[in-house]
Amino acid sequence: MLRSVYTRQGGEIEEGTRADPLLWKVRKYIQKGWPADSSHGLELARFFNRRDDLSTVGDCVLFRERVVIPKELRMRCLNHLHRGHPGIQRMKSIARSYLYWPSIDEDIADCVSTCSSCMEVVKSPPLLELKPWPKTSTPWERVHIDYAAPVDGVYFLILVDAFSKWPEVVKTSTITTTATISILRSIFARFGMPAKLVSGNGAQFTSDTFNDFCIQSGIEHVKTPPFHPQSNGQAERFVDTLKRALKKIQSKDTSTEAALDIFLQSYRSTPHPALDQRTPAEAMFGRNIRIALDLIRPTPHTEVDQRKNQQPFADRQFQPGDAVYAKTYSRNVWKWVTGVVSKRIGSVMYEVITDGHRTHRRHVNQLRKRTPGCRRSLTSESAKHQLPLDMLTEMAPTPKAPVERNKDPSSTPRHLSSNGSPTQQTVQPLPSTFGTSNRQPIQPLRRSSRLRRPPRRLDGYRLY
């Protein structure tokens, strides 16, 4: 029965066995016995080590129930096994049920590895453990940059500092090289130029313009391998965190900009596990940023310090009711007006009521002390020496003829009476402040008859 199974193909295997010197020798040793004293070559030694499992059926050699294939037919058998491109392990499994030759496993592996169709679709090799980036020692030493996919039609340029985990997120509607450089220039103006910039392989990062910008700024630009986002994991992880946070915060009453600001403030002030429970703000600036929760903490009293600071300016302090001169401003000019301090606002601010009953807020540098009685005394003194205009007119002489003056200071001028007789009249001298008696008499002031009215620009301020 076995003979009929293995020889039904026209005896090709038998003919190949008879034509193969090594296999024909093995067949003779199986039938007549293996020599004990002779040394065997490498190929013959493999059959000798399996001599207990070898047998013959006609001119064919069998290894257990598997046919030993002659050398000239082995390639045909490999091609037949690989016709469905099953892979190395499946080809070995099929071969173990039908075929055998000493190097069959190696030949199967070589057949699959040299097949271009199998190599084009072969699975990726096992992933190696990622090598971490070197640790940084100062903020802004290495910055990772990436663009987040569009959210509501806009992009977000993300920068993350490797040392402090401080994030910078900028909303933009375009991701061209020019727009990217403009955003980076603005950020670097606030925080300075980083020593190293890690980015992906987007067109805006691989252009010559961006490369020139990095060279001129003294930045070492490192590009990660294409389609390997794990190399820029610092920025990639933050992109995922940002997208999730915006979806949580954003609502009908909260815009994208407001949600972004809320997220950044919370992220920068939250302790980070990679920073030994320090916040990104503390690692970046050496201090925490102030948030609403800081109002819970009691505020230290600084009254003593304020008093010490105010001592050198004790003479510049005012109390409610103090008479002062305050500066008033109108049309880019100012002047001093009188007023009274109504109350104090803070340490250097005062509320002043002027003569027009208007309230003004003024700095201490805009005030100066005023003596209340000074203006009244000057007015009363000057009023003593002033006379009404009509009295001055009546007292002034109106001579009709030249008046002769005697050299004697005690003599008085003579005037003619109505009948022509000279009469002697004594004229009261004017005060010395109004000049001598030889001046012309003071004429009454001429009054204009033009109707006077305030300017039209002040019509809105008139009270009817």
Short mmCIF file of C-alpha atoms in Angstrom, two decimals:
data_model
loop_
_atom_site.label_atom_id
_atom_site.label_comp_id
_atom_site.label_asym_id
_atom_site.label_seq_id
_atom_site.Cartn_x
_atom_site.Cartn_y
_atom_site.Cartn_z
CA MET A 1 0.00 0.00 0.00
CA LEU A 2 2.77 2.45 0.89
CA ARG A 3 4.54 1.63 -2.35
CA SER A 4 1.49 2.59 -4.36
CA VAL A 5 1.16 5.92 -2.48
CA TYR A 6 4.71 7.15 -2.93
CA THR A 7 5.22 6.00 -6.55
CA ARG A 8 1.96 7.10 -8.21
CA GLN A 9 3.53 10.30 -9.64
CA GLY A 10 5.45 8.49 -12.33
CA GLY A 11 8.42 7.62 -10.18
CA GLU A 12 10.00 11.09 -10.20
CA ILE A 13 11.05 10.79 -6.55
CA GLU A 14 12.50 7.29 -7.21
CA GLU A 15 14.40 8.56 -10.23
CA GLY A 16 15.63 11.53 -8.24
CA THR A 17 16.75 9.23 -5.43
CA ARG A 18 18.69 7.01 -7.82
CA ALA A 19 20.30 10.14 -9.37
CA ASP A 20 21.28 11.61 -5.98
CA PRO A 21 24.59 9.99 -4.87
CA LEU A 22 24.15 10.86 -1.19
CA LEU A 23 20.58 9.66 -0.95
CA TRP A 24 21.31 6.47 -2.92
CA LYS A 25 24.15 5.70 -0.52
CA VAL A 26 21.81 6.25 2.44
CA ARG A 27 19.33 3.80 0.88
CA LYS A 28 22.06 1.13 0.58
CA TYR A 29 23.16 1.66 4.23
CA ILE A 30 19.55 1.34 5.40
CA GLN A 31 19.16 -1.99 3.58
CA LYS A 32 22.61 -3.54 4.32
CA GLY A 33 23.53 -1.72 7.56
CA TRP A 34 25.64 1.23 8.57
CA PRO A 35 29.40 0.78 8.78
CA ALA A 36 30.73 1.24 12.31
CA ASP A 37 34.31 2.16 11.53
CA SER A 38 33.95 4.69 8.71
CA SER A 39 33.74 8.42 9.23
CA HIS A 40 30.81 10.30 7.70
CA GLY A 41 30.57 13.76 6.17
CA LEU A 42 28.24 16.47 7.44
CA GLU A 43 25.31 15.51 5.19
CA LEU A 44 25.72 11.77 5.74
CA ALA A 45 26.17 12.27 9.47
CA ARG A 46 22.70 13.84 9.70
CA PHE A 47 21.16 10.66 8.24
CA PHE A 48 23.38 8.49 10.44
CA ASN A 49 22.08 10.25 13.59
CA ARG A 50 18.51 9.44 12.47
CA ARG A 51 19.20 5.95 11.19
CA ASP A 52 16.65 4.35 13.52
CA ASP A 53 13.81 6.39 11.91
CA LEU A 54 14.85 5.77 8.31
CA SER A 55 13.31 3.20 6.01
CA THR A 56 12.85 2.46 2.29
CA VAL A 57 9.88 1.81 0.05
CA GLY A 58 11.07 0.75 -3.36
CA ASP A 59 13.77 3.21 -4.37
CA CYS A 60 12.41 5.95 -2.04
CA VAL A 61 13.86 6.77 1.36
CA LEU A 62 11.46 7.58 4.21
CA PHE A 63 12.00 9.42 7.47
CA ARG A 64 9.26 7.95 9.59
CA GLU A 65 6.24 8.61 7.31
CA ARG A 66 7.83 11.55 5.45
CA VAL A 67 9.45 11.14 2.06
CA VAL A 68 13.07 12.24 1.85
CA ILE A 69 13.18 14.57 -1.18
CA PRO A 70 16.19 14.36 -3.52
CA LYS A 71 18.25 17.50 -3.93
CA GLU A 72 17.09 18.34 -7.46
CA LEU A 73 13.38 18.28 -6.43
CA ARG A 74 13.63 20.30 -3.20
CA MET A 75 13.08 23.72 -4.84
CA ARG A 76 9.92 22.48 -6.55
CA CYS A 77 8.61 21.27 -3.20
CA LEU A 78 9.42 24.61 -1.52
CA ASN A 79 7.59 26.57 -4.21
CA HIS A 80 4.59 24.29 -3.83
CA LEU A 81 4.58 24.78 -0.04
CA HIS A 82 4.90 28.57 -0.45
CA ARG A 83 2.24 28.94 -3.13
CA GLY A 84 -0.28 30.38 -0.62
CA HIS A 85 2.40 32.51 1.17
CA PRO A 86 1.57 30.91 4.52
CA GLY A 87 4.67 32.13 6.34
CA ILE A 88 7.58 30.30 7.92
CA GLN A 89 5.81 28.54 10.76
CA ARG A 90 2.86 27.33 8.65
CA MET A 91 5.17 26.06 5.91
CA LYS A 92 7.10 24.07 8.50
CA SER A 93 3.87 22.60 9.85
CA ILE A 94 2.80 21.41 6.39
CA ALA A 95 6.25 20.06 5.57
CA ARG A 96 6.40 18.01 8.76
CA SER A 97 3.46 15.95 7.48
CA TYR A 98 4.88 15.15 4.02
CA LEU A 99 8.50 16.07 3.30
CA TYR A 100 11.93 15.88 4.81
CA TRP A 101 15.57 16.61 4.10
CA PRO A 102 18.28 17.50 6.66
CA SER A 103 18.22 21.32 6.07
CA ILE A 104 14.49 21.74 5.36
CA ASP A 105 13.87 24.26 8.18
CA GLU A 106 16.68 26.57 7.01
CA ASP A 107 15.57 26.32 3.40
CA ILE A 108 11.98 27.22 4.33
CA ALA A 109 13.17 30.33 6.24
CA ASP A 110 15.33 31.41 3.30
CA CYS A 111 12.42 30.91 0.88
CA VAL A 112 10.12 33.19 2.89
CA SER A 113 12.75 35.87 3.58
CA THR A 114 13.59 36.15 -0.12
CA CYS A 115 9.95 36.47 -1.17
CA SER A 116 9.27 40.15 -1.98
CA SER A 117 5.51 39.75 -1.65
CA CYS A 118 5.85 38.41 1.89
CA MET A 119 8.37 41.07 2.90
CA GLU A 120 6.18 43.94 1.71
CA VAL A 121 3.34 43.04 4.04
CA VAL A 122 5.29 41.49 6.89
CA LYS A 123 4.35 42.60 10.42
CA SER A 124 6.38 45.20 12.25
CA PRO A 125 9.12 43.87 14.46
CA PRO A 126 8.63 43.86 18.22
CA LEU A 127 8.84 47.36 19.68
CA LEU A 128 11.98 48.16 21.59
CA GLU A 129 11.91 50.12 24.80
CA LEU A 130 11.94 53.83 24.00
CA LYS A 131 15.04 55.71 24.98
CA PRO A 132 14.04 58.75 27.06
CA TRP A 133 15.22 62.26 26.29
CA PRO A 134 18.12 63.49 28.43
CA LYS A 135 17.02 65.29 31.55
CA THR A 136 17.25 69.07 31.52
CA SER A 137 18.60 71.15 34.39
CA THR A 138 17.12 74.61 33.71
CA PRO A 139 13.84 75.99 32.38
CA TRP A 140 13.52 76.64 28.65
CA GLU A 141 16.52 74.42 27.89
CA ARG A 142 14.54 72.11 25.62
CA VAL A 143 11.08 72.97 24.27
CA HIS A 144 8.76 70.55 22.47
CA ILE A 145 6.44 72.00 19.84
CA ASP A 146 3.51 70.61 17.88
CA TYR A 147 0.21 71.61 16.26
CA ALA A 148 -3.07 70.28 17.60
CA ALA A 149 -5.63 69.13 15.04
CA PRO A 150 -8.32 71.71 14.27
CA VAL A 151 -10.95 72.20 16.97
CA ASP A 152 -14.02 74.12 15.75
CA GLY A 153 -12.06 75.13 12.65
CA VAL A 154 -9.01 76.58 14.44
CA TYR A 155 -5.56 75.20 15.24
CA PHE A 156 -3.53 75.42 18.42
CA LEU A 157 0.24 75.78 18.45
CA ILE A 158 1.52 74.04 21.59
CA LEU A 159 4.89 74.52 23.32
CA VAL A 160 5.85 72.52 26.42
CA ASP A 161 9.01 73.11 28.42
CA ALA A 162 10.72 69.81 29.18
CA PHE A 163 12.05 70.97 32.57
CA SER A 164 9.06 72.73 34.15
CA LYS A 165 6.20 71.27 32.03
CA TRP A 166 5.08 74.89 31.49
CA PRO A 167 2.68 74.99 28.52
CA GLU A 168 2.09 77.77 26.03
CA VAL A 169 -0.93 77.43 23.73
CA VAL A 170 -1.69 79.92 20.94
CA LYS A 171 -4.85 79.82 18.86
CA THR A 172 -4.33 80.35 15.12
CA SER A 173 -6.34 79.98 11.95
CA THR A 174 -3.36 79.18 9.71
CA ILE A 175 -0.36 76.87 10.18
CA THR A 176 1.99 78.24 7.54
CA THR A 177 5.68 78.79 8.17
CA THR A 178 5.23 82.56 8.38
CA ALA A 179 2.44 82.27 10.96
CA THR A 180 4.45 79.74 12.99
CA ILE A 181 7.54 81.96 13.07
CA SER A 182 5.43 84.97 14.08
CA ILE A 183 3.91 83.09 17.02
CA LEU A 184 7.27 81.70 18.15
CA ARG A 185 8.90 85.13 17.94
CA SER A 186 6.22 86.54 20.25
CA ILE A 187 6.63 83.71 22.78
CA PHE A 188 10.42 83.86 22.71
CA ALA A 189 10.26 87.63 23.32
CA ARG A 190 8.66 86.88 26.70
CA PHE A 191 10.64 83.81 27.79
CA GLY A 192 13.82 84.02 25.73
CA MET A 193 15.26 81.70 23.10
CA PRO A 194 15.36 77.99 24.01
CA ALA A 195 18.58 76.08 23.54
CA LYS A 196 16.87 73.21 21.72
CA LEU A 197 13.55 72.99 19.85
CA VAL A 198 12.00 69.57 19.17
CA SER A 199 9.33 69.36 16.47
CA GLY A 200 7.69 66.95 14.07
CA ASN A 201 8.15 66.81 10.31
CA GLY A 202 5.36 69.13 9.21
CA ALA A 203 5.99 71.32 6.19
CA GLN A 204 6.10 74.45 8.38
CA PHE A 205 8.94 72.92 10.47
CA THR A 206 11.03 71.46 7.63
CA SER A 207 11.06 74.52 5.36
CA ASP A 208 14.22 76.49 4.68
CA THR A 209 12.64 79.63 6.12
CA PHE A 210 12.07 77.96 9.48
CA ASN A 211 15.58 76.52 9.41
CA ASP A 212 17.04 79.99 8.81
CA PHE A 213 14.94 81.38 11.69
CA CYS A 214 16.38 78.77 14.07
CA ILE A 215 19.94 79.42 12.93
CA GLN A 216 19.62 83.19 13.33
CA SER A 217 18.06 82.73 16.79
CA GLY A 218 20.78 80.33 17.95
CA ILE A 219 18.32 77.43 18.39
CA GLU A 220 19.23 73.79 17.76
CA HIS A 221 16.31 72.36 15.81
CA VAL A 222 15.75 68.61 16.30
CA LYS A 223 13.21 66.84 14.06
CA THR A 224 11.71 63.54 15.19
CA PRO A 225 11.52 60.51 12.84
CA PRO A 226 8.62 60.77 10.35
CA PHE A 227 5.39 59.11 11.46
CA HIS A 228 6.84 58.33 14.88
CA PRO A 229 4.97 60.60 17.29
CA GLN A 230 6.37 58.76 20.32
CA SER A 231 9.66 60.63 19.85
CA ASN A 232 7.84 63.90 20.55
CA GLY A 233 5.72 62.45 23.32
CA GLN A 234 5.99 65.53 25.54
CA ALA A 235 3.95 67.62 23.09
CA GLU A 236 1.78 64.72 21.86
CA ARG A 237 0.51 63.90 25.35
CA PHE A 238 -0.31 67.54 26.03
CA VAL A 239 -2.28 67.74 22.76
CA ASP A 240 -4.52 64.93 24.00
CA THR A 241 -4.87 66.57 27.42
CA LEU A 242 -5.79 69.91 25.85
CA LYS A 243 -8.48 68.44 23.58
CA ARG A 244 -10.13 66.54 26.41
CA ALA A 245 -10.07 69.61 28.69
CA LEU A 246 -11.63 71.90 26.08
CA LYS A 247 -14.48 69.44 25.53
CA LYS A 248 -15.13 69.34 29.29
CA ILE A 249 -14.98 73.09 29.91
CA GLN A 250 -16.55 74.42 26.75
CA SER A 251 -20.29 75.03 26.85
CA LYS A 252 -22.87 77.41 25.44
CA ASP A 253 -21.85 80.18 27.83
CA THR A 254 -18.08 79.55 27.56
CA SER A 255 -16.17 80.38 24.40
CA THR A 256 -13.09 78.56 23.17
CA GLU A 257 -10.81 81.38 24.31
CA ALA A 258 -12.30 81.43 27.81
CA ALA A 259 -12.10 77.65 28.09
CA LEU A 260 -8.45 77.76 27.01
CA ASP A 261 -7.57 80.40 29.63
CA ILE A 262 -9.35 78.46 32.37
CA PHE A 263 -7.52 75.26 31.45
CA LEU A 264 -4.07 76.90 31.28
CA GLN A 265 -4.48 78.63 34.64
CA SER A 266 -5.58 75.39 36.27
CA TYR A 267 -2.82 73.32 34.64
CA ARG A 268 -0.04 75.75 35.51
CA SER A 269 -1.09 75.99 39.17
CA THR A 270 -1.68 72.25 39.77
CA PRO A 271 1.11 70.09 41.30
CA HIS A 272 2.65 67.83 38.64
CA PRO A 273 3.73 64.25 39.50
CA ALA A 274 6.83 64.54 37.28
CA LEU A 275 7.98 67.62 39.25
CA ASP A 276 7.87 66.07 42.75
CA GLN A 277 4.43 67.62 43.34
CA ARG A 278 5.59 71.09 42.37
CA THR A 279 3.50 73.21 40.03
CA PRO A 280 4.75 74.13 36.54
CA ALA A 281 4.69 77.79 37.59
CA GLU A 282 6.93 77.11 40.59
CA ALA A 283 9.39 75.12 38.48
CA MET A 284 9.38 77.81 35.78
CA PHE A 285 9.52 81.01 37.86
CA GLY A 286 10.35 79.82 41.38
CA ARG A 287 6.92 80.90 42.67
CA ASN A 288 3.28 79.92 42.32
CA ILE A 289 0.87 82.07 40.38
CA ARG A 290 -1.94 83.67 42.37
CA ILE A 291 -5.37 82.11 41.94
CA ALA A 292 -8.77 82.57 43.55
CA LEU A 293 -8.02 79.93 46.21
CA ASP A 294 -5.29 82.19 47.60
CA LEU A 295 -8.05 84.34 49.12
CA ILE A 296 -8.64 81.60 51.68
CA ARG A 297 -5.26 82.23 53.27
CA PRO A 298 -5.07 85.03 55.88
CA THR A 299 -3.37 88.19 54.74
CA PRO A 300 -0.40 89.33 56.91
CA HIS A 301 -0.80 92.72 58.61
CA THR A 302 1.47 95.49 57.34
CA GLU A 303 0.18 98.47 59.34
CA VAL A 304 3.52 99.02 61.10
CA ASP A 305 5.39 99.07 57.81
CA GLN A 306 2.94 101.54 56.32
CA ARG A 307 3.41 103.92 59.25
CA LYS A 308 7.16 103.72 58.85
CA ASN A 309 6.86 104.51 55.16
CA GLN A 310 4.59 107.48 55.87
CA GLN A 311 6.78 109.14 58.49
CA PRO A 312 9.00 111.06 56.02
CA PHE A 313 5.82 112.54 54.44
CA ALA A 314 4.00 113.45 57.63
CA ASP A 315 3.95 117.12 56.61
CA ARG A 316 2.13 116.21 53.40
CA GLN A 317 -0.82 114.55 55.14
CA PHE A 318 -4.23 116.18 55.36
CA GLN A 319 -7.25 115.62 57.54
CA PRO A 320 -10.96 116.13 56.73
CA GLY A 321 -11.77 119.86 57.05
CA ASP A 322 -8.27 121.09 56.17
CA ALA A 323 -8.15 124.11 53.87
CA VAL A 324 -6.05 123.37 50.80
CA TYR A 325 -5.20 124.51 47.32
CA ALA A 326 -6.00 121.84 44.74
CA LYS A 327 -5.01 121.60 41.11
CA THR A 328 -7.81 121.72 38.57
CA TYR A 329 -7.25 120.80 34.94
CA SER A 330 -8.96 122.19 31.88
CA ARG A 331 -7.83 122.07 28.25
CA ASN A 332 -4.36 120.77 29.08
CA VAL A 333 -3.70 123.55 31.60
CA TRP A 334 -4.02 123.57 35.34
CA LYS A 335 -4.40 126.15 38.12
CA TRP A 336 -4.69 126.26 41.88
CA VAL A 337 -8.17 126.65 43.34
CA THR A 338 -9.24 126.81 46.95
CA GLY A 339 -10.97 123.87 48.54
CA VAL A 340 -11.55 121.83 51.66
CA VAL A 341 -10.62 118.19 52.25
CA SER A 342 -13.78 116.12 52.75
CA LYS A 343 -12.28 112.68 53.34
CA ARG A 344 -9.19 110.59 52.86
CA ILE A 345 -9.02 107.77 50.29
CA GLY A 346 -6.15 105.38 50.88
CA SER A 347 -2.73 106.62 51.90
CA VAL A 348 -2.09 109.30 49.25
CA MET A 349 -5.55 110.03 47.81
CA TYR A 350 -7.99 112.68 49.08
CA GLU A 351 -11.45 113.90 48.20
CA VAL A 352 -11.60 117.70 47.96
CA ILE A 353 -14.59 120.05 47.68
CA THR A 354 -13.78 123.29 45.85
CA ASP A 355 -15.53 126.66 46.09
CA GLY A 356 -17.95 125.69 43.34
CA HIS A 357 -19.16 122.82 45.54
CA ARG A 358 -17.64 120.31 43.15
CA THR A 359 -15.95 117.16 44.43
CA HIS A 360 -12.56 116.14 43.09
CA ARG A 361 -10.21 113.23 43.78
CA ARG A 362 -6.64 114.40 44.06
CA HIS A 363 -3.25 112.89 44.81
CA VAL A 364 -1.23 114.36 47.66
CA ASN A 365 1.16 115.74 45.04
CA GLN A 366 -1.73 117.79 43.64
CA LEU A 367 -2.52 119.48 46.97
CA ARG A 368 -0.86 122.09 49.18
CA LYS A 369 -1.83 123.66 52.45
CA ARG A 370 -3.79 126.91 52.58
CA THR A 371 -4.14 129.44 55.42
CA PRO A 372 -7.90 130.16 55.73
CA GLY A 373 -7.62 133.80 56.97
CA CYS A 374 -4.93 134.99 54.58
CA ARG A 375 -7.21 136.03 51.75
CA ARG A 376 -9.67 137.83 54.05
CA SER A 377 -7.01 139.98 55.73
CA LEU A 378 -5.49 141.06 52.44
CA THR A 379 -8.88 142.02 51.08
CA SER A 380 -9.80 144.09 54.12
CA GLU A 381 -6.47 145.91 54.13
CA SER A 382 -6.69 146.83 50.48
CA ALA A 383 -10.29 148.02 50.91
CA LYS A 384 -9.15 150.63 53.42
CA HIS A 385 -7.10 152.45 50.78
CA GLN A 386 -9.66 152.26 48.01
CA LEU A 387 -12.28 155.03 47.38
CA PRO A 388 -15.38 154.89 45.22
CA LEU A 389 -15.01 156.18 41.70
CA ASP A 390 -17.69 158.87 42.09
CA MET A 391 -15.95 160.26 45.21
CA LEU A 392 -12.72 160.52 43.29
CA THR A 393 -14.53 162.39 40.51
CA GLU A 394 -16.05 164.91 42.92
CA MET A 395 -12.76 165.50 44.73
CA ALA A 396 -10.77 166.08 41.54
CA PRO A 397 -10.54 169.91 40.69
CA THR A 398 -11.84 171.19 37.36
CA PRO A 399 -10.05 174.58 36.83
CA LYS A 400 -11.34 177.01 34.17
CA ALA A 401 -8.13 179.00 34.15
CA PRO A 402 -4.56 178.25 34.94
CA VAL A 403 -3.92 178.18 38.57
CA GLU A 404 -0.93 180.11 39.78
CA ARG A 405 1.13 178.47 42.41
CA ASN A 406 3.16 180.37 44.92
CA LYS A 407 6.53 179.30 45.71
CA ASP A 408 5.42 179.38 49.28
CA PRO A 409 4.07 175.93 50.03
CA SER A 410 1.65 177.38 52.57
CA SER A 411 -0.11 179.62 50.05
CA THR A 412 -3.42 178.55 48.53
CA PRO A 413 -4.73 179.15 44.98
CA ARG A 414 -7.10 182.10 44.29
CA HIS A 415 -10.29 181.90 42.22
CA LEU A 416 -12.63 184.57 40.98
CA SER A 417 -16.08 184.86 42.40
CA SER A 418 -19.28 185.37 40.39
CA ASN A 419 -18.84 189.16 40.51
CA GLY A 420 -15.22 188.91 39.42
CA SER A 421 -13.65 189.48 42.80
CA PRO A 422 -10.95 187.03 43.69
CA THR A 423 -11.82 184.65 46.40
CA GLN A 424 -9.61 182.28 48.25
CA GLN A 425 -10.69 178.58 48.21
CA THR A 426 -8.99 175.78 49.93
CA VAL A 427 -8.85 172.49 48.00
CA GLN A 428 -8.31 169.26 49.84
CA PRO A 429 -5.25 167.49 48.53
CA LEU A 430 -5.73 164.00 47.07
CA PRO A 431 -4.02 161.11 48.68
CA SER A 432 -0.48 160.60 47.61
CA THR A 433 -1.39 157.29 46.11
CA PHE A 434 -3.46 158.96 43.40
CA GLY A 435 -0.77 161.39 42.17
CA THR A 436 -0.32 165.17 42.46
CA SER A 437 -2.89 167.92 41.90
CA ASN A 438 -1.48 168.94 38.48
CA ARG A 439 -2.85 165.73 36.80
CA GLN A 440 -5.88 165.84 34.52
CA PRO A 441 -9.19 165.10 36.19
CA ILE A 442 -10.33 161.47 36.11
CA GLN A 443 -13.06 160.93 33.53
CA PRO A 444 -15.88 158.46 34.12
CA LEU A 445 -15.36 155.04 32.53
CA ARG A 446 -17.17 154.50 29.28
CA ARG A 447 -19.63 151.64 29.35
CA SER A 448 -20.39 149.62 26.26
CA SER A 449 -24.01 149.35 25.17
CA ARG A 450 -23.47 145.96 23.45
CA LEU A 451 -25.67 143.13 24.70
CA ARG A 452 -23.46 140.60 26.38
CA ARG A 453 -24.25 136.87 26.47
CA PRO A 454 -22.21 133.77 27.32
CA PRO A 455 -20.65 131.72 24.47
CA ARG A 456 -22.91 129.27 22.70
CA ARG A 457 -20.68 126.35 23.62
CA LEU A 458 -21.79 126.82 27.23
CA ASP A 459 -25.51 126.63 26.47
CA GLY A 460 -25.62 123.00 27.57
CA TYR A 461 -24.36 123.94 31.01
CA ARG A 462 -26.87 126.76 31.72
CA LEU A 463 -29.49 126.24 34.39
CA TYR A 464 -32.91 127.62 33.42
#
